[in-house]
Short mmCIF file of C-alpha atoms in Angstrom, two decimals:
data_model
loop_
_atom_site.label_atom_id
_atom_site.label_comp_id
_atom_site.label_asym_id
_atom_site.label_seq_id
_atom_site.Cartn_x
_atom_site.Cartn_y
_atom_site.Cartn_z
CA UNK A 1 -39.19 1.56 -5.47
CA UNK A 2 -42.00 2.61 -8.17
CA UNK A 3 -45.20 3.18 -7.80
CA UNK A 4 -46.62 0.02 -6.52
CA UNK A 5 -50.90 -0.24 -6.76
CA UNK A 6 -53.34 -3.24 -5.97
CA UNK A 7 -56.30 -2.35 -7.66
CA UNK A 8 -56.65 -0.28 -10.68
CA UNK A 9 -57.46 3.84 -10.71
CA UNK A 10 -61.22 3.85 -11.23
CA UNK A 11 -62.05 4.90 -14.94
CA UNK A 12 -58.64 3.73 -16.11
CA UNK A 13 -59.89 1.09 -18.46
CA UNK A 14 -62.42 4.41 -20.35
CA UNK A 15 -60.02 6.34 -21.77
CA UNK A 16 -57.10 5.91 -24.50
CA UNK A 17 -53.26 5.59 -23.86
CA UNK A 18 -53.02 9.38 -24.75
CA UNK A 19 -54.46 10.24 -21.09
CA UNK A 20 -52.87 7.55 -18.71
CA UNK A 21 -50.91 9.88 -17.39
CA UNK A 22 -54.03 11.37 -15.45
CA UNK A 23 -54.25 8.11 -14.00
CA UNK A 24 -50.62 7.00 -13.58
CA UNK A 25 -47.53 7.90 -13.46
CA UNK A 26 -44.25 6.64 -15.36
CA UNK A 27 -42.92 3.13 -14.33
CA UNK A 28 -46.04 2.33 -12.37
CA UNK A 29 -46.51 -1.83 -11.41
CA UNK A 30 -50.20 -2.62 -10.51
CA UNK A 31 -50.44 -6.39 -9.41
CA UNK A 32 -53.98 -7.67 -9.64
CA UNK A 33 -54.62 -11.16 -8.40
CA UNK A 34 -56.36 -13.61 -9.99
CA UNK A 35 -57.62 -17.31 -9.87
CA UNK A 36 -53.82 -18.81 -10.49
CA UNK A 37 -51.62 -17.19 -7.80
CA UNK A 38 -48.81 -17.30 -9.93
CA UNK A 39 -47.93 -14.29 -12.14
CA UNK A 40 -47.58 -13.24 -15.64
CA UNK A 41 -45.57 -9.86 -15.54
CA UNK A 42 -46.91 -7.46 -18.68
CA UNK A 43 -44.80 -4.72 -19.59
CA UNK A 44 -47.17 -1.50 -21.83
CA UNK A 45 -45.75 1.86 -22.92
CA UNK A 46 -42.04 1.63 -22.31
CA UNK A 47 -42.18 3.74 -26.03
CA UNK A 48 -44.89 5.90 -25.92
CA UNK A 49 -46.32 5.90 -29.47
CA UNK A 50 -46.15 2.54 -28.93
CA UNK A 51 -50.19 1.71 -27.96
CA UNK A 52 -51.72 -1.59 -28.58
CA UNK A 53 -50.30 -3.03 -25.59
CA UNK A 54 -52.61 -1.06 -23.72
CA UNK A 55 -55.14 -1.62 -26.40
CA UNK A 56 -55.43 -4.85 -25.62
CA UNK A 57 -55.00 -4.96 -22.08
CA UNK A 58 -57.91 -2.79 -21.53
CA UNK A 59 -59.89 -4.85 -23.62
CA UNK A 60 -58.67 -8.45 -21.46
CA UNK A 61 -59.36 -6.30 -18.10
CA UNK A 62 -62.81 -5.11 -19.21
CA UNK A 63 -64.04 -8.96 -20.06
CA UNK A 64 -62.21 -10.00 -17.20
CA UNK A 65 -62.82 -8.03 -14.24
CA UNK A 66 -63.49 -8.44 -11.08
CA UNK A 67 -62.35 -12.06 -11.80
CA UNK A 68 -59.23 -12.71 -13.67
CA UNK A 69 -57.84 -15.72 -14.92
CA UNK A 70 -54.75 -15.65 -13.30
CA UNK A 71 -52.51 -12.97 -11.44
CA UNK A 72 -50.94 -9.79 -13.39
CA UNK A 73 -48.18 -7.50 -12.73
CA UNK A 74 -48.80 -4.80 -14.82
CA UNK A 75 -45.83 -2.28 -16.10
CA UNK A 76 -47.04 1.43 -17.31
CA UNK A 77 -43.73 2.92 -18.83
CA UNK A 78 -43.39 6.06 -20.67
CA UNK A 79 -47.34 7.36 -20.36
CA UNK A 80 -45.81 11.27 -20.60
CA UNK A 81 -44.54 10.25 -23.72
CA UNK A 82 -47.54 8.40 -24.28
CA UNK A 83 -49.59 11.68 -23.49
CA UNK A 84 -47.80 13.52 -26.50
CA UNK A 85 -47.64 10.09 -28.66
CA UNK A 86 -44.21 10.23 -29.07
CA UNK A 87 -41.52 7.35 -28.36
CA UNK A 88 -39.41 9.27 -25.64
CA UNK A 89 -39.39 13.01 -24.65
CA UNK A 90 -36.91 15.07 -26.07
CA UNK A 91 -35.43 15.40 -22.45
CA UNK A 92 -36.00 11.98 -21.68
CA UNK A 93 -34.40 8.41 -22.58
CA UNK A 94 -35.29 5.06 -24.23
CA UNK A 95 -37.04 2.93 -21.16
CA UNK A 96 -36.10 0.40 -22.79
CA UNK A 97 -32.20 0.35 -23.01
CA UNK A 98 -32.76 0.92 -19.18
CA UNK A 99 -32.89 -2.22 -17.56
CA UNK A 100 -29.84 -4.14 -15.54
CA UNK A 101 -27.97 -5.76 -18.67
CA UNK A 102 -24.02 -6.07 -19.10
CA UNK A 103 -23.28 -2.24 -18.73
CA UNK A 104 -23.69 -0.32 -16.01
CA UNK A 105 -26.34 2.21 -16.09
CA UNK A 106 -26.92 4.88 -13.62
CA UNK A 107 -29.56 7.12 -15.10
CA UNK A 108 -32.36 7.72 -12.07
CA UNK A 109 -35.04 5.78 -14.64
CA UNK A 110 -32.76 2.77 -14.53
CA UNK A 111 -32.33 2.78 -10.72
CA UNK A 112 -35.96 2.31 -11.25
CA UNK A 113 -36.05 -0.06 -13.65
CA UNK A 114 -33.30 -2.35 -11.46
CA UNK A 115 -35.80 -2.14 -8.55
CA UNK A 116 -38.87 -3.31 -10.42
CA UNK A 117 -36.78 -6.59 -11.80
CA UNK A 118 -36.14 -7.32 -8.25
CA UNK A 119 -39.37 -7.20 -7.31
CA UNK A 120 -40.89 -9.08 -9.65
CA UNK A 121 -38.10 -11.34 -9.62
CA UNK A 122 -39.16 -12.07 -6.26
CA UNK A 123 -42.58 -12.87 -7.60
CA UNK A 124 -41.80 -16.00 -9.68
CA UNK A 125 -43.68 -15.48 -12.96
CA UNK A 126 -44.33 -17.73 -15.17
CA UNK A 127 -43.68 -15.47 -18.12
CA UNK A 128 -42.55 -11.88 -18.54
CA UNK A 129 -44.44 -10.16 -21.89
CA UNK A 130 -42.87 -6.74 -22.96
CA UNK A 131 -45.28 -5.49 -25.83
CA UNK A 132 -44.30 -2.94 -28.38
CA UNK A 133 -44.87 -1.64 -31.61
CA UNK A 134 -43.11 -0.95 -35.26
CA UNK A 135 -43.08 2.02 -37.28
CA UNK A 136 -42.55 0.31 -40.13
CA UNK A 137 -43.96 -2.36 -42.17
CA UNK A 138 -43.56 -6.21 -40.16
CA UNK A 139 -45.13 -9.44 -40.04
CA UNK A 140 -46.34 -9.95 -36.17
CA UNK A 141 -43.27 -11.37 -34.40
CA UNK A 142 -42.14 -12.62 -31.01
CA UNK A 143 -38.46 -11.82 -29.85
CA UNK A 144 -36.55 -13.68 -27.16
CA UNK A 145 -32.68 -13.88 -25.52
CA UNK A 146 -32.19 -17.11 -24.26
CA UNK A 147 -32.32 -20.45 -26.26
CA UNK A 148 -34.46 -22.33 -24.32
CA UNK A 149 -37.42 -24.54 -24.63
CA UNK A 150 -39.56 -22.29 -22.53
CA UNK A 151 -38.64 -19.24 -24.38
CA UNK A 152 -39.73 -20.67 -27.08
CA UNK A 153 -42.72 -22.21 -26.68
CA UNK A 154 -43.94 -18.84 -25.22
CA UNK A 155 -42.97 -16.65 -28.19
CA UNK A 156 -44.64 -19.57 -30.53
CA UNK A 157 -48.09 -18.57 -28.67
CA UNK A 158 -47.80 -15.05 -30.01
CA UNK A 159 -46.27 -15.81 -33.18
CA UNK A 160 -44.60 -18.41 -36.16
CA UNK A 161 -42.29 -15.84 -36.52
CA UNK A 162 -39.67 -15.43 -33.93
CA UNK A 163 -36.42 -13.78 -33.11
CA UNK A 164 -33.00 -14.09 -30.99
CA UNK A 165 -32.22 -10.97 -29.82
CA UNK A 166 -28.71 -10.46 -28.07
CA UNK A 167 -28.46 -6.36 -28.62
CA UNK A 168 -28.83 -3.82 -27.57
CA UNK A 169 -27.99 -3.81 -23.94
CA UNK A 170 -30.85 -2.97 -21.73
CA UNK A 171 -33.65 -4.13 -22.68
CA UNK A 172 -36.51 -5.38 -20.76
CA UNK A 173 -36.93 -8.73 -21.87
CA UNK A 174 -33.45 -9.19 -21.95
CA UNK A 175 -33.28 -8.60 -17.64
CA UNK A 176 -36.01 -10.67 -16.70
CA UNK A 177 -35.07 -13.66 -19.07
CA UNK A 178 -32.29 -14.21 -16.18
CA UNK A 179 -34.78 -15.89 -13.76
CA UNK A 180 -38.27 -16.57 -16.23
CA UNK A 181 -39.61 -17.06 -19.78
CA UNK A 182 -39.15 -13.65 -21.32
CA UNK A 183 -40.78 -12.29 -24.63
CA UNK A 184 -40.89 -9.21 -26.68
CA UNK A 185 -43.96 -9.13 -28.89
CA UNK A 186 -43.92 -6.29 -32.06
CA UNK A 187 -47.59 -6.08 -32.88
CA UNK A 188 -47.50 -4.38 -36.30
CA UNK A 189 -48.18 -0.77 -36.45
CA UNK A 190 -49.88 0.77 -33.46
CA UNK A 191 -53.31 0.31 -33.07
CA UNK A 192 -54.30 -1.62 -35.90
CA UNK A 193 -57.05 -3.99 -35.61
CA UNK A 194 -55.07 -7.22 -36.45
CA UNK A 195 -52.53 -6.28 -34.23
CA UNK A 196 -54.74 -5.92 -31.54
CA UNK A 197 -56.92 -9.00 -31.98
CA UNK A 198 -53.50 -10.92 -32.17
CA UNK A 199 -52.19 -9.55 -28.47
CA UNK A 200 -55.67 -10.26 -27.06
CA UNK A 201 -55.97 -13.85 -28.53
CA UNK A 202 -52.04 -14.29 -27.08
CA UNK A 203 -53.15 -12.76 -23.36
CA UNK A 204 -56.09 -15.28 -23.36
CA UNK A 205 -54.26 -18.46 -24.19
CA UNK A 206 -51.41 -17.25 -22.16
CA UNK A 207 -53.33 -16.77 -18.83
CA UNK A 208 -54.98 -20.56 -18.83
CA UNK A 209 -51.38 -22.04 -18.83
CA UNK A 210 -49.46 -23.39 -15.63
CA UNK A 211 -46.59 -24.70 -17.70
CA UNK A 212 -44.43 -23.69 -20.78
CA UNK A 213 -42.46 -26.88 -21.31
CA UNK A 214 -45.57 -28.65 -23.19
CA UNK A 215 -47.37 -26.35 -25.33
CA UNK A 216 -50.17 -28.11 -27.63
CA UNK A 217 -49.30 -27.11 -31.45
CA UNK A 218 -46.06 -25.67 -30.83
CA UNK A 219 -43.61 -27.00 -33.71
CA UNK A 220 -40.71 -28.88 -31.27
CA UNK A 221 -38.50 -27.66 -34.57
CA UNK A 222 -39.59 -23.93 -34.33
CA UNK A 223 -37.44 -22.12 -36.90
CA UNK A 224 -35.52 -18.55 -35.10
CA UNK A 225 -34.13 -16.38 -36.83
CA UNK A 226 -30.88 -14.23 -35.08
CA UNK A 227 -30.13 -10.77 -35.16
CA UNK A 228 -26.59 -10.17 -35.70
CA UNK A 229 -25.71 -6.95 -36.77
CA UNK A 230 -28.56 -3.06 -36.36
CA UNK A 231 -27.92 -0.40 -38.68
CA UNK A 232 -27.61 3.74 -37.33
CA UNK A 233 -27.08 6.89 -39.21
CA UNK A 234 -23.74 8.46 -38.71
CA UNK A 235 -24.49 11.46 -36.10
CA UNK A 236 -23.61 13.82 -38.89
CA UNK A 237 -25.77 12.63 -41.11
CA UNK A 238 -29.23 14.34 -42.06
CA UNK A 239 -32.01 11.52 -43.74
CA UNK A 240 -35.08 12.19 -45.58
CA UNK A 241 -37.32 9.75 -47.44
CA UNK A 242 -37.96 10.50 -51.34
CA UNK A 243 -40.26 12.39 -52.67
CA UNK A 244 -41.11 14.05 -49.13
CA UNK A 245 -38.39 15.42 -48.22
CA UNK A 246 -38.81 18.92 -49.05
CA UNK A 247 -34.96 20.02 -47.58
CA UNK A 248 -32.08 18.98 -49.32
CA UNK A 249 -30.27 15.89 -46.75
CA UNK A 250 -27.35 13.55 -46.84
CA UNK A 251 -28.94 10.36 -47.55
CA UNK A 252 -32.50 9.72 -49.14
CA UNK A 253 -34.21 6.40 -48.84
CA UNK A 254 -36.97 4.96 -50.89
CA UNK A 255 -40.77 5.27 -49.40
CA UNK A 256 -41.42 1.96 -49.18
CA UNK A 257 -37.91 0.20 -48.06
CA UNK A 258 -39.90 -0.70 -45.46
CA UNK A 259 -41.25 -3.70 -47.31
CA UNK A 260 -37.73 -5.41 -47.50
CA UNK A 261 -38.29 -6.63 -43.79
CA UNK A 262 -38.21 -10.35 -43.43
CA UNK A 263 -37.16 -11.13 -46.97
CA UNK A 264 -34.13 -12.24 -47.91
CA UNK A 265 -32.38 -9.59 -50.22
CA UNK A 266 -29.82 -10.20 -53.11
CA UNK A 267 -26.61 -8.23 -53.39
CA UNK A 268 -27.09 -5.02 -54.99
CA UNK A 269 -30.27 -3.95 -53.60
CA UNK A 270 -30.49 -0.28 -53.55
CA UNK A 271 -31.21 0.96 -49.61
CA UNK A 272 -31.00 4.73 -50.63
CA UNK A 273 -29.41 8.02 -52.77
CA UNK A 274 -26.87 9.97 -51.42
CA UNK A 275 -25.83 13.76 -51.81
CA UNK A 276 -22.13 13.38 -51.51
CA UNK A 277 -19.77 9.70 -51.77
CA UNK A 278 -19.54 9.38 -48.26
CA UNK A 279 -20.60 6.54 -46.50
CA UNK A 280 -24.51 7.62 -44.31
CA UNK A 281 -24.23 4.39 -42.02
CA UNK A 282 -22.68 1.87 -39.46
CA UNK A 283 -23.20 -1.22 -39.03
CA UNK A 284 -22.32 -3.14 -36.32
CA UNK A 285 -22.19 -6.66 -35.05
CA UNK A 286 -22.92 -7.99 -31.38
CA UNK A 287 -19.90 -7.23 -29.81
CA UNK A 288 -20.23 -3.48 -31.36
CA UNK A 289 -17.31 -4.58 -33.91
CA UNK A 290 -17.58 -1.95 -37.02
CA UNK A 291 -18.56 -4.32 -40.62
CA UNK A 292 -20.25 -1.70 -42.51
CA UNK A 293 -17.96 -2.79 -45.78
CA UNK A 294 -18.97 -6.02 -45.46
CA UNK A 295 -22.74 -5.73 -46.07
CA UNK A 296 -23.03 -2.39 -47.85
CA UNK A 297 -21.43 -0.40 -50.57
CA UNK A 298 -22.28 2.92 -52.54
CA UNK A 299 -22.59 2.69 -56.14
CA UNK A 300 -22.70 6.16 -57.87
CA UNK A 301 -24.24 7.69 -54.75
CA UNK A 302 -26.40 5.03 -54.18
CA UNK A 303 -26.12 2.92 -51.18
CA UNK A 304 -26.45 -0.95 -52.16
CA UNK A 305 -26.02 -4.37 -50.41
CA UNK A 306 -22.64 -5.87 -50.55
CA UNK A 307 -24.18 -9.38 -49.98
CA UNK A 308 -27.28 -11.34 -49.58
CA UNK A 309 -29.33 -10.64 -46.11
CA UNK A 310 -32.57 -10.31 -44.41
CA UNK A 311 -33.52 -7.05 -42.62
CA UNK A 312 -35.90 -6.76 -40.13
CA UNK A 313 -37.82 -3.31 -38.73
CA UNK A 314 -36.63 -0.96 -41.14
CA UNK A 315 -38.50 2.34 -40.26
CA UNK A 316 -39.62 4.99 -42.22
CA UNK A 317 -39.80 7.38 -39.13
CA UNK A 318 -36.67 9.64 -39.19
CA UNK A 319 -37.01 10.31 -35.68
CA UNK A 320 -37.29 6.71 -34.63
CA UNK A 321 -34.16 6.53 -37.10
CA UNK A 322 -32.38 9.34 -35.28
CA UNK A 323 -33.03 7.98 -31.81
CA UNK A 324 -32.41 4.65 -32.25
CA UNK A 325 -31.93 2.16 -35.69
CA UNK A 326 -32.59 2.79 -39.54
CA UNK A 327 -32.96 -1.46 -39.71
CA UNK A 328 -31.22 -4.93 -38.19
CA UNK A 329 -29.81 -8.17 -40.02
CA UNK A 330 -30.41 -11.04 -39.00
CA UNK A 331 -30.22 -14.86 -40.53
CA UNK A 332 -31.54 -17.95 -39.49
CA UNK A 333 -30.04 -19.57 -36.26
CA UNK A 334 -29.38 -23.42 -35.95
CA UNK A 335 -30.77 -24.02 -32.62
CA UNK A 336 -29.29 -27.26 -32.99
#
């Protein structure tokens, strides 16, 4: 089992995500009780360039303190990568594609991570919140896995903007939406103001609630949108982004294709340039079924659309791009 505290190290709450790790160490769960007995679980850090979560917190603990609102289980992931302000150490793996999901995983960190679910399975929250950031440029948005009312409504307190997430395996919110209401919630950049105020205002209204089934203002025809399909450089592919890219690479995107996320793009749009004719991507569906020709193309060494789609969290950071996603597609889902 983790690292298990009651109380929080003193001077925690003083100093920036950058120097948790004096304080903490990876995959540490602090419970601190509060008015209602019954838990909200908040996960902070599982990437760690990835800082408003703890932003935020700090901020909610400082008003708060010594007498919370309600009862917190508090997740610190990665602080060591947190310490250099990186997602993940070189050495080290993605906490979040970690957690018990439909593959087995035997990596020490998930042992861990299968551990902590039980435990706070065992705990009965009322909500599990997994907070992250983008490197790219995103409305504010909530993401869930399961269909369901509760879900819902709990992702509608963050956000308008919401998400059904069924890949990849692993994933935090994904585990604990077995046994409560489970959200992701992508703040914007990290550490931006709005982002910040946003995940505060969320914690606040969050923590006076006893029940998710009614939630005052919450549209009962909330519109979610489905992510079928992410989109990965081929391993032996080099990226740059142009006019910065100083070395010559494979595949070249534009330096603000980041601004294509949550619109709806026609067939044809241009995604990047390419050195050679040879296809830089894969895309894949949800059951990791290969239909790169069906949504993209190259054009005279340019990679275009094949048909009309929305992509969400393209990144301009080549290292998130290496490590994990250049983008996903996704398309509204009839919840009915």
């Amino acid at each position: 089992m983790p690292q298990m505290l009651s109380e929080l190290p003193h001077g925690i709450l003083d100093v920036e995500a950058n120097q948790l790790h004096q304080f903490v160490d990876n995959l540490t769960l602090v419970k601190l009780t509060g008015q209602i007995k019954r838990p909200i679980f908040i996960s902070i850090l599982q990437h760690g360039n990835e800082t408003t979560g703890w932003d935020a917190l700090r901020i909610f603990l400082k008003q708060h303190l010594p007498k919370l609102p309600r009862t917190l289980i508090v997740l610190f992931g990665n602080v060591q990568a947190a310490k250099h302000n990186v997602r993940q150490l070189d050495d080290g793996v993605d906490f979040n594609r970690c957690w018990p999901g439909i593959r087995p995983k035997h990596h020490p960190v998930a042992k861990k991570m299968a551990s902590i679910t039980e435990f706070v399975r065992q705990q009965k929250p009322l909500a599990s919140v997994d907070i992250h950031n983008n490197t790219g440029r995103n409305p504010h948005y909530a993401g869930i896995n399961a269909i369901k009312k509760e879900h819902i409504n709990l992702a509608s307190l963050f956000s308008q903007t919401i998400i059904h997430i069924t890949s990849p395996d692993g994933i935090q919110s994904g585990a604990f939406a077995e046994f409560c209401p489970a959200i992701t919630i992508e703040c914007g950049m990290s550490g931006t103001a709005d982002g910040i105020e946003q995940t505060l205002t969320f914690m606040e209204n969050l923590c006076q609630l006893t029940d998710l089934t009614q939630i005052p203002g919450v549209s009962e025809h909330q519109e979610v949108m489905n992510i079928f399909a992410v989109v990965k450089l081929k391993k032996d592919m080099t990226i740059g982004i142009q006019g910065e890219t100083v070395e010559p690479v494979d595949f070249e995107i534009p330096d603000d294709l980041d601004y294509h996320n949550f619109h709806q793009l026609d067939a044809g749009t241009q995604f990047g340039y390419l050195q050679s004719p040879q296809m830089p991507i894969t895309v894949t569906d949800q059951l990791d079924h290969d239909i790169t020709d069906q949504y993209f193309h190259i054009d005279d060494r340019q990679l275009r659309l094949s048909q009309s789609v929305m992509p969400a969290m393209i990144t301009l950071s080549l290292r998130a791009i290496q490590l994990d996603c250049l983008c996903y597609l996704m398309r509204p889902l009839n919840q009915h």
